[in-house]
Tab-separated table of C-alpha atoms and ligand atoms in Angstrom:
chain	number	residue	atom	x	y	z
A	657	UNK	CA	7.729	20.971	-15.885
A	658	UNK	CA	4.106	21.703	-17.014
A	659	UNK	CA	5.035	23.564	-20.375
A	660	UNK	CA	1.990	25.739	-21.363
A	661	UNK	CA	2.268	24.811	-24.993
A	662	UNK	CA	1.551	21.324	-24.476
A	663	UNK	CA	-1.361	21.846	-22.275
A	664	UNK	CA	-3.230	20.570	-19.563
A	665	UNK	CA	-5.672	18.654	-21.250
A	666	UNK	CA	-5.292	16.809	-24.532
A	667	UNK	CA	-8.304	18.315	-25.778
A	668	UNK	CA	-7.116	21.774	-25.808
A	669	UNK	CA	-4.475	20.953	-27.982
A	670	UNK	CA	-6.930	19.692	-30.891
A	671	UNK	CA	-6.905	20.952	-34.211
A	672	UNK	CA	-9.696	20.126	-36.430
A	673	UNK	CA	-8.287	17.709	-38.975
A	674	UNK	CA	-4.935	16.987	-37.630
A	675	UNK	CA	-3.723	13.497	-37.488
A	676	UNK	CA	-0.873	11.391	-35.709
A	677	UNK	CA	-1.729	8.003	-37.416
A	678	UNK	CA	-1.716	6.291	-40.740
A	679	UNK	CA	-3.628	3.161	-41.130
A	680	UNK	CA	-3.885	0.855	-44.008
A	681	UNK	CA	-7.400	0.485	-45.587
A	682	UNK	CA	-9.606	-1.862	-43.479
A	683	UNK	CA	-10.407	-4.789	-45.543
A	684	UNK	CA	-13.805	-6.283	-44.092
A	685	UNK	CA	-14.259	-8.588	-46.885
A	686	UNK	CA	-17.925	-8.586	-47.834
A	687	UNK	CA	-18.898	-6.747	-44.819
A	688	UNK	CA	-19.250	-2.711	-44.628
A	689	UNK	CA	-19.944	-0.612	-41.386
A	690	UNK	CA	-23.478	-0.529	-42.644
A	691	UNK	CA	-23.765	-4.128	-41.571
A	692	UNK	CA	-23.304	-3.035	-38.089
A	693	UNK	CA	-26.918	-2.750	-36.405
A	694	UNK	CA	-28.420	0.862	-36.624
A	695	UNK	CA	-29.089	0.795	-32.712
A	696	UNK	CA	-25.144	0.114	-32.274
A	697	UNK	CA	-23.735	2.782	-34.791
A	698	UNK	CA	-22.814	6.462	-33.642
A	699	UNK	CA	-24.985	9.089	-35.087
A	700	UNK	CA	-21.995	11.711	-35.063
A	701	UNK	CA	-18.319	10.957	-35.025
A	702	UNK	CA	-16.876	10.949	-31.655
A	703	UNK	CA	-15.376	14.001	-30.068
A	704	UNK	CA	-11.921	12.690	-29.969
A	705	UNK	CA	-8.823	15.079	-29.594
A	706	UNK	CA	-7.110	15.802	-33.125
A	707	UNK	CA	-3.425	16.040	-32.713
A	708	UNK	CA	-0.137	15.495	-34.444
A	709	UNK	CA	2.149	12.548	-32.786
A	710	UNK	CA	4.605	14.866	-31.545
A	711	UNK	CA	2.089	16.929	-29.815
A	712	UNK	CA	0.649	13.829	-28.118
A	713	UNK	CA	4.046	12.580	-27.257
A	714	UNK	CA	5.042	15.870	-25.610
A	715	UNK	CA	2.027	16.238	-23.735
A	716	UNK	CA	2.216	13.044	-22.157
A	717	UNK	CA	5.707	13.186	-21.325
A	718	UNK	CA	4.985	16.496	-19.644
A	719	UNK	CA	2.328	14.841	-17.551
A	720	UNK	CA	4.721	11.973	-16.478
A	721	UNK	CA	7.446	14.553	-15.404
A	722	UNK	CA	4.637	15.790	-12.697
A	723	UNK	CA	5.020	12.575	-11.077
A	724	UNK	CA	7.390	12.021	-8.518
A	725	UNK	CA	9.255	8.728	-8.138
A	726	UNK	CA	12.464	7.017	-6.678
A	727	UNK	CA	13.564	7.416	-10.327
A	728	UNK	CA	13.387	11.160	-10.134
A	729	UNK	CA	14.707	12.020	-6.770
A	730	UNK	CA	15.245	11.205	-3.407
A	731	UNK	CA	12.177	9.910	-1.764
A	732	UNK	CA	12.808	9.691	2.153
A	733	UNK	CA	9.428	8.447	3.250
A	734	UNK	CA	9.498	6.670	6.581
A	735	UNK	CA	7.755	3.400	7.237
A	736	UNK	CA	7.535	2.801	3.526
A	737	UNK	CA	10.921	1.836	2.159
A	738	UNK	CA	11.024	3.520	-1.128
A	739	UNK	CA	14.123	2.379	-2.036
A	740	UNK	CA	15.592	2.087	-5.674
A	741	UNK	CA	14.405	-1.203	-7.552
A	742	UNK	CA	17.055	-2.485	-9.986
A	743	UNK	CA	15.768	-2.002	-13.685
A	744	UNK	CA	16.952	-5.831	-14.077
A	745	UNK	CA	14.167	-7.026	-12.003
A	746	UNK	CA	11.414	-5.033	-14.073
A	747	UNK	CA	12.879	-6.344	-17.364
A	748	UNK	CA	13.068	-10.098	-16.207
A	749	UNK	CA	9.322	-9.415	-14.865
A	750	UNK	CA	8.346	-8.150	-18.295
A	751	UNK	CA	9.609	-11.343	-20.188
A	752	UNK	CA	6.595	-12.642	-21.942
A	753	UNK	CA	7.565	-16.207	-20.644
A	754	UNK	CA	6.531	-14.993	-17.301
A	755	UNK	CA	3.673	-12.720	-18.102
A	756	UNK	CA	1.783	-14.952	-20.312
A	757	UNK	CA	1.762	-17.975	-17.714
A	758	UNK	CA	-1.804	-19.035	-16.439
A	759	UNK	CA	-2.285	-20.595	-13.065
A	760	UNK	CA	-4.467	-23.169	-14.675
A	761	UNK	CA	-1.928	-24.405	-16.885
A	762	UNK	CA	-0.866	-28.354	-16.247
A	763	UNK	CA	1.964	-28.616	-13.613
A	764	UNK	CA	4.310	-30.178	-16.162
A	765	UNK	CA	4.269	-26.758	-18.289
A	766	UNK	CA	5.099	-24.097	-15.486
A	767	UNK	CA	8.297	-26.102	-13.661
A	768	UNK	CA	10.034	-23.089	-14.035
A	769	UNK	CA	7.813	-20.585	-12.339
A	770	UNK	CA	7.283	-23.422	-9.527
A	771	UNK	CA	11.168	-23.380	-9.101
A	772	UNK	CA	11.095	-19.502	-8.974
A	773	UNK	CA	8.481	-20.149	-5.979
A	774	UNK	CA	10.507	-22.775	-4.301
A	775	UNK	CA	13.783	-21.047	-4.935
A	776	UNK	CA	12.365	-17.809	-3.318
A	777	UNK	CA	10.831	-19.714	-0.377
A	778	UNK	CA	14.238	-21.381	0.540
A	779	UNK	CA	15.881	-17.985	0.369
A	780	UNK	CA	13.479	-16.224	2.607
A	781	UNK	CA	13.782	-19.346	5.027
A	782	UNK	CA	17.877	-18.569	5.190
A	783	UNK	CA	17.415	-15.228	5.856
A	784	UNK	CA	14.846	-15.240	8.530
A	785	UNK	CA	15.565	-18.850	10.103
A	786	UNK	CA	11.970	-19.863	9.629
A	787	UNK	CA	11.204	-23.351	8.522
A	788	UNK	CA	8.841	-22.760	5.748
A	789	UNK	CA	7.105	-19.878	3.996
A	790	UNK	CA	3.897	-19.425	1.848
A	791	UNK	CA	3.976	-16.947	-0.910
A	792	UNK	CA	0.184	-16.888	-1.290
A	793	UNK	CA	-0.711	-13.639	0.523
A	794	UNK	CA	-1.000	-10.568	-1.665
A	795	UNK	CA	-0.099	-7.693	0.772
A	796	UNK	CA	1.476	-7.195	4.308
A	797	UNK	CA	-1.843	-6.944	5.874
A	798	UNK	CA	-3.043	-9.974	4.254
A	799	UNK	CA	-0.131	-11.675	5.421
A	800	UNK	CA	-0.611	-10.871	8.953
A	801	UNK	CA	-4.158	-12.220	8.651
A	802	UNK	CA	-2.814	-15.492	7.405
A	803	UNK	CA	-0.038	-15.612	9.819
A	804	UNK	CA	-2.591	-14.903	12.655
A	805	UNK	CA	-4.870	-17.679	10.999
A	806	UNK	CA	-2.155	-20.182	11.242
A	807	UNK	CA	-1.801	-18.993	14.914
A	808	UNK	CA	-5.164	-19.738	15.484
A	809	UNK	CA	-5.048	-23.348	13.726
A	810	UNK	CA	-2.067	-24.233	15.802
A	811	UNK	CA	-3.917	-23.420	18.929
A	812	UNK	CA	-7.137	-25.209	17.934
A	813	UNK	CA	-5.084	-28.312	17.053
A	814	UNK	CA	-3.924	-28.259	20.331
A	815	UNK	CA	-7.150	-27.903	21.872
A	816	UNK	CA	-6.765	-24.549	23.360
A	817	UNK	CA	-9.740	-22.646	21.598
A	818	UNK	CA	-9.696	-20.174	24.565
A	819	UNK	CA	-6.894	-18.339	23.219
A	820	UNK	CA	-8.400	-15.215	21.708
A	821	UNK	CA	-6.277	-12.347	22.938
A	822	UNK	CA	-3.537	-10.685	20.504
A	823	UNK	CA	-1.213	-8.184	22.486
A	824	UNK	CA	-0.277	-5.262	20.171
A	825	UNK	CA	1.950	-2.511	21.243
A	826	UNK	CA	0.703	0.867	20.706
A	827	UNK	CA	3.410	1.919	18.558
A	828	UNK	CA	2.219	-0.759	15.973
A	829	UNK	CA	0.970	-0.160	12.365
A	830	UNK	CA	-2.419	0.042	12.200
A	831	UNK	CA	-3.068	-2.866	10.287
A	832	UNK	CA	-2.022	-5.001	13.003
A	833	UNK	CA	-4.923	-4.613	15.632
A	834	UNK	CA	-6.944	-4.429	12.079
A	835	UNK	CA	-6.054	-7.995	11.238
A	836	UNK	CA	-6.162	-9.418	14.592
A	837	UNK	CA	-9.743	-7.987	14.419
A	838	UNK	CA	-10.510	-9.315	11.080
A	839	UNK	CA	-9.476	-12.942	12.370
A	840	UNK	CA	-11.941	-12.611	15.179
A	841	UNK	CA	-9.549	-12.218	17.824
A	842	UNK	CA	-9.578	-9.596	20.746
A	843	UNK	CA	-7.020	-6.755	20.928
A	844	UNK	CA	-5.393	-6.025	23.788
A	845	UNK	CA	-2.829	-2.808	23.796
A	846	UNK	CA	0.320	-2.932	25.475
A	847	UNK	CA	2.174	0.593	26.175
A	848	UNK	CA	5.552	1.786	25.033
A	849	UNK	CA	8.163	3.172	27.501
A	850	UNK	CA	9.936	6.546	27.534
A	851	UNK	CA	12.600	5.139	25.212
A	852	UNK	CA	9.836	4.208	22.703
A	853	UNK	CA	10.254	0.405	23.092
A	854	UNK	CA	7.738	-1.935	24.715
A	855	UNK	CA	7.178	-1.734	28.450
A	856	UNK	CA	8.101	-5.190	29.778
A	857	UNK	CA	6.575	-4.361	33.144
A	858	UNK	CA	3.344	-3.273	31.633
A	859	UNK	CA	3.249	-6.567	29.676
A	860	UNK	CA	3.407	-8.761	32.370
A	861	UNK	CA	0.004	-8.317	33.748
A	862	UNK	CA	-1.543	-9.064	30.253
A	863	UNK	CA	-0.337	-12.584	30.147
A	864	UNK	CA	-2.371	-15.610	30.529
A	865	UNK	CA	-3.797	-18.640	29.109
A	866	UNK	CA	-6.158	-16.652	27.069
A	867	UNK	CA	-3.196	-15.142	24.909
A	868	UNK	CA	-2.995	-16.511	21.300
A	869	UNK	CA	-0.138	-14.288	20.436
A	870	UNK	CA	1.910	-11.282	20.846
A	871	UNK	CA	2.621	-9.148	17.692
A	872	UNK	CA	5.557	-7.240	17.533
A	873	UNK	CA	7.399	-5.068	14.643
A	874	UNK	CA	11.180	-4.839	14.878
A	875	UNK	CA	12.446	-2.417	14.571
A	876	UNK	CA	9.585	-0.760	15.415
A	877	UNK	CA	7.700	2.142	14.037
A	878	UNK	CA	9.889	4.551	15.652
A	879	UNK	CA	12.963	2.862	13.760
A	880	UNK	CA	14.052	1.477	17.129
A	881	UNK	CA	15.485	-2.162	17.717
A	882	UNK	CA	13.494	-3.771	20.322
A	883	UNK	CA	16.121	-4.617	22.962
A	884	UNK	CA	13.641	-6.787	25.344
A	885	UNK	CA	12.772	-9.336	22.497
A	886	UNK	CA	14.573	-12.403	24.433
A	887	UNK	CA	12.551	-11.567	27.814
A	888	UNK	CA	9.446	-10.904	25.869
A	889	UNK	CA	9.536	-14.188	23.997
A	890	UNK	CA	10.384	-16.266	26.812
A	891	UNK	CA	7.194	-14.609	28.849
A	892	UNK	CA	4.736	-15.104	25.885
A	893	UNK	CA	6.126	-18.633	25.262
A	894	UNK	CA	5.879	-19.263	28.991
A	895	UNK	CA	2.186	-18.660	29.201
A	896	UNK	CA	1.424	-20.585	26.005
A	897	UNK	CA	1.333	-17.715	23.386
A	898	UNK	CA	2.849	-17.575	20.008
A	899	UNK	CA	5.164	-14.588	18.896
A	900	UNK	CA	4.608	-12.909	15.624
A	901	UNK	CA	6.763	-10.867	14.106
A	902	UNK	CA	5.993	-7.872	11.625
A	903	UNK	CA	8.725	-7.881	9.193
A	904	UNK	CA	7.313	-5.403	6.575
A	905	UNK	CA	10.509	-3.413	6.738
A	906	UNK	CA	13.257	-6.053	6.926
A	907	UNK	CA	16.070	-3.800	5.467
A	908	UNK	CA	17.830	-3.097	8.587
A	909	UNK	CA	17.881	-6.643	9.519
A	910	UNK	CA	19.239	-8.087	6.263
A	911	UNK	CA	22.348	-10.017	6.937
A	912	UNK	CA	22.343	-8.905	10.990
A	913	UNK	CA	20.149	-10.941	12.730
A	914	UNK	CA	17.168	-13.420	11.993
A	915	UNK	CA	13.601	-13.164	13.577
A	916	UNK	CA	13.461	-17.176	14.231
A	917	UNK	CA	16.779	-16.588	16.438
A	918	UNK	CA	14.844	-14.105	18.605
A	919	UNK	CA	12.267	-16.694	19.394
A	920	UNK	CA	9.384	-15.600	16.896
A	921	UNK	CA	7.095	-18.551	15.672
A	922	UNK	CA	5.392	-16.768	12.673
A	923	UNK	CA	6.190	-13.652	10.464
A	924	UNK	CA	5.517	-12.090	7.130
A	925	UNK	CA	7.634	-9.849	5.107
A	926	UNK	CA	6.827	-7.190	2.595
A	927	UNK	CA	8.324	-8.144	-0.577
A	928	UNK	CA	7.244	-4.790	-1.951
A	929	UNK	CA	9.152	-3.085	0.780
A	930	UNK	CA	12.310	-4.914	1.433
A	931	UNK	CA	13.001	-7.245	-1.752
A	932	UNK	CA	12.134	-4.869	-4.490
A	933	UNK	CA	9.071	-4.177	-6.418
A	934	UNK	CA	7.935	-0.534	-6.596
A	935	UNK	CA	4.819	0.071	-4.669
A	936	UNK	CA	4.314	4.001	-4.543
A	937	UNK	CA	1.270	3.886	-6.388
A	938	UNK	CA	-0.152	0.719	-4.208
A	939	UNK	CA	0.233	-1.559	-7.104
A	940	UNK	CA	0.453	-5.356	-6.465
A	941	UNK	CA	2.230	-6.570	-3.482
A	942	UNK	CA	3.404	-9.729	-1.557
A	943	UNK	CA	3.105	-10.545	2.092
A	944	UNK	CA	4.860	-13.943	2.410
A	945	UNK	CA	4.174	-15.332	5.787
A	946	UNK	CA	6.992	-17.821	7.439
A	947	UNK	CA	6.436	-20.305	10.266
A	948	UNK	CA	9.269	-22.048	12.453
A	949	UNK	CA	9.882	-25.505	11.849
A	950	UNK	CA	7.214	-27.821	13.174
A	951	UNK	CA	4.648	-25.257	12.275
A	952	UNK	CA	4.393	-25.965	8.601
A	953	UNK	CA	1.161	-28.038	8.441
A	954	UNK	CA	-0.877	-24.972	9.548
A	955	UNK	CA	0.275	-23.023	6.040
A	956	UNK	CA	-2.376	-22.300	3.739
A	957	UNK	CA	-2.583	-23.971	0.408
A	958	UNK	CA	-1.783	-24.584	-2.396
A	959	UNK	CA	2.177	-24.772	-1.276
A	960	UNK	CA	4.805	-25.053	-3.840
A	961	UNK	CA	7.140	-28.148	-2.480
A	962	UNK	CA	10.697	-28.528	-3.687
A	963	UNK	CA	10.967	-31.951	-4.978
A	964	UNK	CA	12.957	-33.191	-7.958
A	965	UNK	CA	10.293	-31.659	-10.298
A	966	UNK	CA	8.458	-28.706	-8.738
A	967	UNK	CA	4.890	-29.929	-7.622
A	968	UNK	CA	2.328	-28.155	-5.542
A	969	UNK	CA	1.402	-30.325	-2.120
A	970	UNK	CA	-1.889	-31.861	-0.901
A	971	UNK	CA	-2.888	-29.679	1.997
A	972	UNK	CA	-2.730	-31.110	5.218
A	973	UNK	CA	-5.976	-31.371	7.472
A	974	UNK	CA	-4.377	-28.941	9.853
A	975	UNK	CA	-3.950	-26.313	7.160
A	976	UNK	CA	-5.679	-22.989	7.567
A	977	UNK	CA	-7.101	-23.496	3.992
A	978	UNK	CA	-6.864	-21.618	0.647
A	979	UNK	CA	-6.517	-17.663	1.333
A	980	UNK	CA	-5.560	-16.555	-2.407
A	981	UNK	CA	-6.938	-17.273	-5.722
A	982	UNK	CA	-3.963	-19.221	-6.864
A	983	UNK	CA	-0.289	-19.282	-5.334
A	984	UNK	CA	0.270	-15.239	-4.857
A	985	UNK	CA	1.559	-12.536	-6.959
A	986	UNK	CA	3.946	-14.336	-9.242
A	987	UNK	CA	5.750	-11.169	-10.848
A	988	UNK	CA	6.311	-9.602	-7.454
A	989	UNK	CA	8.034	-12.984	-6.008
A	990	UNK	CA	9.995	-12.912	-9.510
A	991	UNK	CA	11.320	-9.706	-8.790
A	992	UNK	CA	12.394	-10.686	-5.072
A	993	UNK	CA	13.950	-13.706	-6.293
A	994	UNK	CA	16.119	-11.764	-8.970
A	995	UNK	CA	17.056	-9.233	-6.268
A	996	UNK	CA	17.993	-11.876	-3.746
A	997	UNK	CA	20.297	-13.571	-6.237
A	998	UNK	CA	21.696	-10.444	-7.770
A	999	UNK	CA	22.911	-9.313	-4.663
A	1000	UNK	CA	23.880	-12.874	-3.485
A	1001	UNK	CA	24.746	-14.199	-0.038
A	1002	UNK	CA	27.835	-11.828	0.783
A	1003	UNK	CA	26.236	-8.450	-0.597
A	1004	UNK	CA	22.784	-8.930	0.858
A	1005	UNK	CA	24.723	-8.824	4.367
A	1006	UNK	CA	25.478	-4.932	3.372
A	1007	UNK	CA	21.864	-4.159	3.135
A	1008	UNK	CA	21.079	-3.790	6.908
A	1009	UNK	CA	24.034	-2.081	7.895
A	1010	UNK	CA	24.053	0.656	5.064
A	1011	UNK	CA	20.281	1.365	5.718
A	1012	UNK	CA	21.211	1.768	9.382
A	1013	UNK	CA	24.199	4.043	8.584
A	1014	UNK	CA	22.583	6.271	6.315
A	1015	UNK	CA	19.604	6.848	8.839
A	1016	UNK	CA	22.058	7.685	11.579
A	1017	UNK	CA	24.087	9.714	9.358
A	1018	UNK	CA	21.120	12.135	8.820
A	1019	UNK	CA	19.698	11.946	12.285
A	1020	UNK	CA	23.430	13.074	13.655
A	1021	UNK	CA	23.787	15.786	11.197
A	1022	UNK	CA	20.330	17.286	11.761
A	1023	UNK	CA	19.476	16.760	15.404
A	1024	UNK	CA	21.189	20.349	16.334
A	1025	UNK	CA	18.234	22.033	14.526
A	1026	UNK	CA	15.427	19.223	14.581
A	1027	UNK	CA	14.051	17.986	17.698
A	1028	UNK	CA	14.970	14.162	18.309
A	1029	UNK	CA	12.769	12.991	21.261
A	1030	UNK	CA	14.252	9.553	21.115
A	1031	UNK	CA	18.041	10.111	21.089
A	1032	UNK	CA	19.559	6.921	20.642
A	1033	UNK	CA	20.949	4.708	17.586
A	1034	UNK	CA	18.056	4.058	15.353
A	1035	UNK	CA	17.757	1.514	12.583
A	1036	UNK	CA	16.549	2.397	9.118
A	1037	UNK	CA	14.530	5.437	10.227
A	1038	UNK	CA	14.038	7.684	12.787
A	1039	UNK	CA	11.183	10.395	13.863
A	1040	UNK	CA	11.737	14.054	14.617
A	1041	UNK	CA	9.168	16.133	16.580
A	1042	UNK	CA	9.495	19.353	14.032
A	1043	UNK	CA	12.229	21.977	14.519
A	1044	UNK	CA	13.995	22.670	17.805
A	1045	UNK	CA	13.159	26.310	17.717
A	1046	UNK	CA	9.219	26.167	18.389
A	1047	UNK	CA	8.952	29.918	18.360
A	1048	UNK	CA	9.168	30.653	14.645
A	1049	UNK	CA	5.667	28.842	14.546
A	1050	UNK	CA	6.690	26.812	11.318
A	1051	UNK	CA	5.487	23.310	11.575
A	1052	UNK	CA	6.142	20.143	9.975
A	1053	UNK	CA	3.440	20.580	7.377
A	1054	UNK	CA	5.635	23.750	6.415
A	1055	UNK	CA	8.960	21.913	6.317
A	1056	UNK	CA	7.392	19.017	4.007
A	1057	UNK	CA	5.920	21.486	1.628
A	1058	UNK	CA	9.254	23.233	1.225
A	1059	UNK	CA	10.996	20.214	0.500
A	1060	UNK	CA	9.091	19.986	-2.682
A	1061	UNK	CA	10.420	23.428	-3.757
A	1062	UNK	CA	13.830	21.733	-3.539
A	1063	UNK	CA	12.757	18.796	-5.430
A	1064	UNK	CA	12.256	16.224	-2.705
A	1065	UNK	CA	9.456	13.946	-1.797
A	1066	UNK	CA	8.600	14.766	1.712
A	1067	UNK	CA	9.275	12.640	4.281
A	1068	UNK	CA	6.286	11.049	6.474
A	1069	UNK	CA	4.676	13.499	8.546
A	1070	UNK	CA	2.471	13.560	11.543
A	1071	UNK	CA	3.048	9.904	11.664
A	1072	UNK	CA	3.517	8.197	14.207
A	1073	UNK	CA	1.087	9.604	16.667
A	1074	UNK	CA	3.458	9.405	19.663
A	1075	UNK	CA	4.420	13.302	19.075
A	1076	UNK	CA	2.889	16.193	17.819
A	1077	UNK	CA	5.050	17.227	14.641
A	1078	UNK	CA	6.288	13.854	13.834
A	1079	UNK	CA	8.761	14.117	10.687
A	1080	UNK	CA	9.819	10.574	9.944
A	1081	UNK	CA	12.848	10.083	7.669
A	1082	UNK	CA	13.862	6.791	5.784
A	1083	UNK	CA	16.867	7.190	3.582
A	1084	UNK	CA	17.099	3.488	2.577
A	1085	UNK	CA	20.454	1.669	1.563
A	1086	UNK	CA	20.450	2.685	-1.973
A	1087	UNK	CA	21.089	6.143	-1.832
A	1088	UNK	CA	24.730	7.553	-2.372
A	1089	UNK	CA	26.668	9.777	0.323
A	1090	UNK	CA	26.251	12.763	-2.096
A	1091	UNK	CA	22.555	12.424	-2.324
A	1092	UNK	CA	22.236	12.438	1.583
A	1093	UNK	CA	24.833	15.174	1.952
A	1094	UNK	CA	22.775	17.373	-0.475
A	1095	UNK	CA	19.442	16.440	1.470
A	1096	UNK	CA	21.248	17.449	5.042
A	1097	UNK	CA	21.866	20.779	3.550
A	1098	UNK	CA	18.442	21.494	2.198
A	1099	UNK	CA	17.139	20.562	5.574
A	1100	UNK	CA	19.425	22.654	7.307
A	1101	UNK	CA	18.586	25.520	4.923
A	1102	UNK	CA	14.853	25.277	5.509
A	1103	UNK	CA	15.572	25.393	9.164
A	1104	UNK	CA	17.760	28.705	8.464
A	1105	UNK	CA	14.574	29.846	6.522
A	1106	UNK	CA	12.391	29.375	9.251
A	1107	UNK	CA	14.242	31.778	11.432
A	1108	UNK	CA	14.866	34.359	8.491
A	1109	UNK	CA	11.877	34.378	6.424
A	1110	UNK	CA	9.046	31.847	7.911
A	1111	UNK	CA	6.439	33.269	5.522
A	1112	UNK	CA	8.373	31.473	2.593
A	1113	UNK	CA	7.792	28.499	4.555
A	1114	UNK	CA	4.201	28.677	5.454
A	1115	UNK	CA	3.122	29.422	1.874
A	1116	UNK	CA	5.293	26.789	0.404
A	1117	UNK	CA	5.231	25.078	-2.097
A	1118	UNK	CA	6.199	27.816	-4.849
A	1119	UNK	CA	7.815	25.855	-7.393
A	1120	UNK	CA	5.105	23.122	-8.265
A	1121	UNK	CA	2.205	22.997	-10.716
A	1122	UNK	CA	-0.149	23.149	-7.766
A	1123	UNK	CA	0.513	25.530	-4.633
A	1124	UNK	CA	-0.552	24.762	-0.843
A	1125	UNK	CA	-3.873	23.409	-0.902
A	1126	UNK	CA	-6.482	23.410	2.239
A	1127	UNK	CA	-6.433	19.666	3.302
A	1128	UNK	CA	-9.677	19.612	4.673
A	1129	UNK	CA	-11.447	21.440	1.914
A	1130	UNK	CA	-9.905	19.430	-0.820
A	1131	UNK	CA	-10.784	16.131	1.275
A	1132	UNK	CA	-14.629	17.410	1.999
A	1133	UNK	CA	-15.469	19.643	-0.948
A	1134	UNK	CA	-12.985	18.631	-3.920
A	1135	UNK	CA	-13.824	20.439	-7.253
A	1136	UNK	CA	-13.268	17.843	-9.681
A	1137	UNK	CA	-14.434	19.468	-13.061
A	1138	UNK	CA	-11.574	21.257	-14.925
A	1139	UNK	CA	-11.521	24.912	-15.813
A	1140	UNK	CA	-8.895	26.049	-18.369
B	1092	PLP	C1	3.570	-1.489	5.323
B	1092	PLP	C2	3.392	-2.183	6.716
B	1092	PLP	C3	2.357	-3.107	6.874
B	1092	PLP	C4	1.161	-3.278	5.521
B	1092	PLP	O1	1.695	-3.653	4.542
B	1092	PLP	P1	0.878	-3.564	3.235
B	1092	PLP	O2	1.435	-4.453	2.226
B	1092	PLP	O3	0.689	-2.074	2.777
B	1092	PLP	O4	-0.601	-4.065	3.481
B	1092	PLP	C5	2.413	-3.617	7.969
B	1092	PLP	N1	3.192	-3.316	8.985
B	1092	PLP	C6	4.373	-2.392	8.670
B	1092	PLP	C7	5.223	-1.955	10.077
B	1092	PLP	C8	4.294	-1.849	7.577
B	1092	PLP	O5	5.392	-0.907	7.649
């Protein structure tokens, strides 16, 4: 890592006259560079680095090694599902037959692409029990907005325009209230009980004929299965509201249970969390929205219909309209479809149980040293509240920084806000027992170091190109110029 010889900046490696290319002599026919108008011509050569090819290759390879990804090490970032995405998905998504498509091509020439959309829509319906899906939304938050717009269109269709309230649990992902607000709806918060689940008693007084919907995340942000769902959906439906399922992290549910069977009317899925597509850098995503049978008419357009040949449907008058430039992020949908077909009907049933097993295994192996505020069976992730032994003064931040020294990406820290020292771990279903055991032994070692040499943790990381930064200073007063 960070080999000095190959430099931090390519300019530091420059040697006058050195070259890493050889180009054939340009043939401009009758023209010469003199034909370029003077005002557009450089007065002096551009100051470009001059390097041999090997230096350039090593420089960029070394820089790339400073990145941390799922392909370089274990990445237990809770709430984000940083799982391994099989290479075949990337290879297929990179095929020119797919990358060179244009959304304005005549429908007859894109039958294969529409078949991918249609096939994925069907697969998502089968996995969730929903009646129909749209693949238009570009992200999870976008899906939430579209789902709430469909709910609003449904109530308007029924002449119930007074339904303007959305009930959101206090543990919800921040995008839930944000999407409701952008949709012009009013947010009402419902509290969690001591077990970290929606408090049914606290929900009762919030229900009435002004409720448009209740949003629930399941498993919730603490990684817990919401056990009162049947009771909650019955209560919300009884008052005429609809149930919205935030299925951003569907891993633990895959092959185990389906949102439609739990009584949910509308949901979104993050393809870029549950169904392949790397998303660490915030790259293109996809947040398909599903609606239960009978609500298809409220979905956005364009919609891909499965007919003998694949066509796009005319939007019904009840549709919420168009919410994306075209059909959605095609290559993300393609990866998801390849992922689902590769696993197949039988193997996809193992995703949920394995994600759940891995998280519970880590939790049980560490809970004697790390504080587990809600000690129950979790789903795909769980939250520690720092070390059990608070006397060392070692914080969650120190633990996260020390993990970098051992070659791990840090878990999610200081989220959710329900605890002071939140440390949220999600191993995902794709990790081997050996990787998980190694992580557990490092976490135990760090707990031991907290007792014996707390200073090592407080000043960590020690093995990374940049040590501990002052978070506040780095955010408020960043130094953006390079000093060699
Ligand atoms: C990630 C996530 C979202 C938002 O998805 P984006 O694609 O980042 O917009 C919503 N809800 C939950 C529970 C999430 O984990």
